[in-house]
Coordinates of C-alpha atoms in Angstrom, one line a residue:
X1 CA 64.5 -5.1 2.5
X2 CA 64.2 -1.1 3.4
X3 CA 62.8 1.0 1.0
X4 CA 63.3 4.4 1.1
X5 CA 60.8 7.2 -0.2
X6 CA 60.7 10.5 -0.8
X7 CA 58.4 13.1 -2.4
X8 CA 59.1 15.8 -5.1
X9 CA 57.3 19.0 -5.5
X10 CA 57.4 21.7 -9.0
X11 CA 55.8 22.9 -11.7
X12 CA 55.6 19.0 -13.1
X13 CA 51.8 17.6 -12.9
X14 CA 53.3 14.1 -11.8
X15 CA 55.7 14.3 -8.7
X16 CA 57.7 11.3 -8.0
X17 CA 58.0 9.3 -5.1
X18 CA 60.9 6.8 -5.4
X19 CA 61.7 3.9 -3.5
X20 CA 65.0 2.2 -3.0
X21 CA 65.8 -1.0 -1.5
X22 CA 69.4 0.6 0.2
X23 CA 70.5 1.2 3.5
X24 CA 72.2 4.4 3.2
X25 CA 71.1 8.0 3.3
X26 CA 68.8 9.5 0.4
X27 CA 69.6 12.4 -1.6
X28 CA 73.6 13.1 -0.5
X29 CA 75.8 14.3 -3.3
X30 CA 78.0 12.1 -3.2
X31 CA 81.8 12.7 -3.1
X32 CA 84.3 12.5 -5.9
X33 CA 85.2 9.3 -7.2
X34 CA 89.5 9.1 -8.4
X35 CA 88.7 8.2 -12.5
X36 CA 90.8 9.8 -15.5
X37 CA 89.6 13.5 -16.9
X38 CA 89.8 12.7 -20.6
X39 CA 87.4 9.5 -20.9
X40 CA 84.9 11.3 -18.1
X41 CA 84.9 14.1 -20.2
X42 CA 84.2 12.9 -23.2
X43 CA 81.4 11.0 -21.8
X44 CA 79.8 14.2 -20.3
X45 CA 80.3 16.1 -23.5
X46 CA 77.9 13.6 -25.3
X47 CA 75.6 13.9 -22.0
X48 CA 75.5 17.0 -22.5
X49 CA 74.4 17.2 -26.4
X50 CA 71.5 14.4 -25.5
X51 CA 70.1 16.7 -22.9
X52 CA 69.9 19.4 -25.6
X53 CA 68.5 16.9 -28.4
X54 CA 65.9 15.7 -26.5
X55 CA 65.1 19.7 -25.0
X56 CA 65.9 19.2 -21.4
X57 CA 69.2 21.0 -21.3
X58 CA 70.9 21.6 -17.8
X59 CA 70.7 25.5 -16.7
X60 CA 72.9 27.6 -18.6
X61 CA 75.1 28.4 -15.8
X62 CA 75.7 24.5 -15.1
X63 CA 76.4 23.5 -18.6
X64 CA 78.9 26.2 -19.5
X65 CA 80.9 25.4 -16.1
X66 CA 80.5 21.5 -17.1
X67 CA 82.2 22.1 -20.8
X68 CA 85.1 24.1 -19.0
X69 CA 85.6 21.4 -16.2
X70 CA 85.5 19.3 -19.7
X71 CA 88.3 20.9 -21.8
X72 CA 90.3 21.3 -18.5
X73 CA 89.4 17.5 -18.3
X74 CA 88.7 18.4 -14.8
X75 CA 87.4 14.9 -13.4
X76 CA 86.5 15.9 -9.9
X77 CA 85.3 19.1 -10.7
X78 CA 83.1 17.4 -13.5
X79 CA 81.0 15.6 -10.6
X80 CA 80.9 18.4 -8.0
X81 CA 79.2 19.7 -10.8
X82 CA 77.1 17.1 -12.4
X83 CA 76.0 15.1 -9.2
X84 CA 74.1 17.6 -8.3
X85 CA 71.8 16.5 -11.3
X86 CA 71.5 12.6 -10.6
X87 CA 68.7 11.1 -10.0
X88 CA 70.2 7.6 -9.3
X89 CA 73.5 6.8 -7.9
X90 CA 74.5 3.5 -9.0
X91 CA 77.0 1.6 -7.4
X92 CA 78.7 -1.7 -9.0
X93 CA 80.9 -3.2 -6.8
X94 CA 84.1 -5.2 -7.9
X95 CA 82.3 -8.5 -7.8
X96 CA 79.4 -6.9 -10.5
X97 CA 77.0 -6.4 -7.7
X98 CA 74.8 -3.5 -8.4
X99 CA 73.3 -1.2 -6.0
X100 CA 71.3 2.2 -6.0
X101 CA 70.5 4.9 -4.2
X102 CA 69.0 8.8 -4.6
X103 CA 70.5 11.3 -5.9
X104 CA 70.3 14.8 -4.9
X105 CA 68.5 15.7 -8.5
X106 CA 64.3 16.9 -7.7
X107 CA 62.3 13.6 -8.8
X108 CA 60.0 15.2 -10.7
X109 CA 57.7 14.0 -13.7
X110 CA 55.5 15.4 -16.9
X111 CA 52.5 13.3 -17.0
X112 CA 52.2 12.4 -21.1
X113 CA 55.6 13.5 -21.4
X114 CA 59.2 11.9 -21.4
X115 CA 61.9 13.5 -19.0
X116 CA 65.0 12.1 -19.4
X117 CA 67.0 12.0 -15.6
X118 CA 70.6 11.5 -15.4
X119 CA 72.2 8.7 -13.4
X120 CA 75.8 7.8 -12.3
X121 CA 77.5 4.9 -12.1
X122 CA 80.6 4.0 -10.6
X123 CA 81.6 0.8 -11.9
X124 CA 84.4 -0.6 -9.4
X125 CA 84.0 -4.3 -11.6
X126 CA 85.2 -2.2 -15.4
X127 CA 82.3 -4.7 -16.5
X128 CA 81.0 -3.5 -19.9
X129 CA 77.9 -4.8 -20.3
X130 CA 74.3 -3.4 -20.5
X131 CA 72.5 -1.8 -17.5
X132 CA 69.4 -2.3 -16.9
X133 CA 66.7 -0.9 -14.6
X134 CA 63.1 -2.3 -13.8
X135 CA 60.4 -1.3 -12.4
X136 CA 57.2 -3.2 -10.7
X137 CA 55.6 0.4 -11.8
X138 CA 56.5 -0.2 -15.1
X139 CA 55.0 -3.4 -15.9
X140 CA 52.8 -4.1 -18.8
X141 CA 48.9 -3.1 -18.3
X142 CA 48.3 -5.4 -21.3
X143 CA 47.4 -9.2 -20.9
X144 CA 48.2 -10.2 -24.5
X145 CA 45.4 -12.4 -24.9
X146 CA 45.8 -13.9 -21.2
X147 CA 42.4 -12.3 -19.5
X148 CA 42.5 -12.1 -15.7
X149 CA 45.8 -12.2 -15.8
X150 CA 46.3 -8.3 -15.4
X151 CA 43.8 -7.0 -12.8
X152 CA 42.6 -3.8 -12.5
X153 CA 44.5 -2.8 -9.3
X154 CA 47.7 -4.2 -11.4
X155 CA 47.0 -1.1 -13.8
X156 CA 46.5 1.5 -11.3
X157 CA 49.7 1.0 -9.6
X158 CA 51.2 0.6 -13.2
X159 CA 51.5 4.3 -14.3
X160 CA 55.3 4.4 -15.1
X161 CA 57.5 3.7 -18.7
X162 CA 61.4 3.7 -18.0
X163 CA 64.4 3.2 -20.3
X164 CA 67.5 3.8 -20.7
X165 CA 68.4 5.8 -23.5
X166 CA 71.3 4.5 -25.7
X167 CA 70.7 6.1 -29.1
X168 CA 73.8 8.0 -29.9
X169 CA 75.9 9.6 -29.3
X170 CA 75.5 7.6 -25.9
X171 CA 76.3 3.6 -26.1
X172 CA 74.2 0.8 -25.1
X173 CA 76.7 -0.9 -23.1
X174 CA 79.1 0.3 -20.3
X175 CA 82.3 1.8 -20.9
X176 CA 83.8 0.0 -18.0
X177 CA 85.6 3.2 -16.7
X178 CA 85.2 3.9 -13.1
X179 CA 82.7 6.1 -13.3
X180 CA 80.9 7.8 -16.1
X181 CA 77.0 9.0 -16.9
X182 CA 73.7 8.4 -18.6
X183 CA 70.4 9.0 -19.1
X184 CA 66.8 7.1 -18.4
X185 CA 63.4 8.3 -19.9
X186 CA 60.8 8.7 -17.3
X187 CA 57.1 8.8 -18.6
X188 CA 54.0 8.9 -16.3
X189 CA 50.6 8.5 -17.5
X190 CA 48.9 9.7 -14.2
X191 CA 49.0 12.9 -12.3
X192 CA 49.5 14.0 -8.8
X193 CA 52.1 12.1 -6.2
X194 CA 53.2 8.7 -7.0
X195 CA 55.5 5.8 -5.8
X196 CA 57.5 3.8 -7.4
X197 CA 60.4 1.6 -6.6
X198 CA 63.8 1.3 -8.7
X199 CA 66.3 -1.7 -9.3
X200 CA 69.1 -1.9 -11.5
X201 CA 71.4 -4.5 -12.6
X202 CA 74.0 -6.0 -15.3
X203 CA 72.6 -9.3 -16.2
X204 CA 71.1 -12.4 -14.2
X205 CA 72.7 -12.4 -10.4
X206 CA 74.2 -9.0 -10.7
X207 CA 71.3 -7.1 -8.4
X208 CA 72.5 -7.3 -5.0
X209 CA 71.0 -9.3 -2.2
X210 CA 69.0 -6.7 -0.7
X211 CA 66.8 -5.9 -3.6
X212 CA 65.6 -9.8 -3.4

């Protein structure tokens, strides 16, 4: 397994540094996927309004070109636009094998505080079921009455709470189109420059081989 890293820098007081079991390139934007404009768009449009619930809207300039590419039900131009913005690329392939890589979105934290990052997935399998993403960052620093089994080292590298967020007006479960959006809620309860690495899957024996 190869496990690519990278570091984030901003205003944030917790900067990221992901790790992906992957073999390609980290941070590309990736290229148009061929999906239909009106089921993409709709999809966006309710990305959109959870970004601005949850008071992390995309920059002005992005989000008003996002809701014309989304009346014009402008597929491609929707990701040229969006991508940009992903923190994960997620790649399901038509036998329901899930991969991940970087997106070309800053990976970049609030310490105490929930940013919600968006991810993409292009679902080759139309499989409709729940994603889900883990983290060995994200374990529990809690024994629940099992001393020694959590050990101190366990809860320093244990600084991270992910989930996906599937409140509407998103859905819980994939749509099944070819590609479409969501988002994750990233907390940190250190500061300063962190690793962590990232798997995804669809269900028992979905995560592909190289994240074993």
């Amino acid at each position: 397994m190869r496990t690519m890293r990278w570091s984030a820098t901003g205003t944030a007081s917790a900067a990221l540094l992901l790790g992906f079991a992957a073999s390609v390139s980290l941070g590309q934007t990736p290229d148009p996927v061929a999906v239909e404009g009106q089921p993409l768009a709709s999809n966006v449009t309710r990305l959109l309004q959870t970004l601005d619930f949850l008071g992390h809207p995309l920059p002005p300039d992005t989000s008003k070109a996002l809701l014309a590419a989304c009346k014009a039900q402008d597929a491609a131009q929707i990701q040229k636009l969006l991508d940009a913005h992903a923190l994960f690329l997620v790649h399901i392939n038509p036998e329901a094998r899930v991969k991940v890589k970087r997106g070309p979105a800053p990976a970049a934290l609030q310490q105490g505080g929930h940013v919600p990052v968006v991810i993409k997935i292009v679902n080759e399998s139309t499989a409709t079921k729940k994603l889900r993403v883990l983290s060995p960052q994200a374990q529990p620093i809690y024994a629940q009455g099992d001393p020694g089994k959590i050990k101190i080292t366990d809860i320093k590298d244990r600084f991270l709470d992910i989930e996906l967020y599937t409140k509407p007006p998103l859905t819980e479960n994939l749509s099944g189109l070819q590609v479409e959006y969501t988002l994750a809620l990233l907390h940190s309860s250190q500061a300063g420059k962190r690793e962590a690495v990232f798997a995804f899957d669809i269900g028992q024996g979905t995560q592909d081989l190289g994240f074993r």
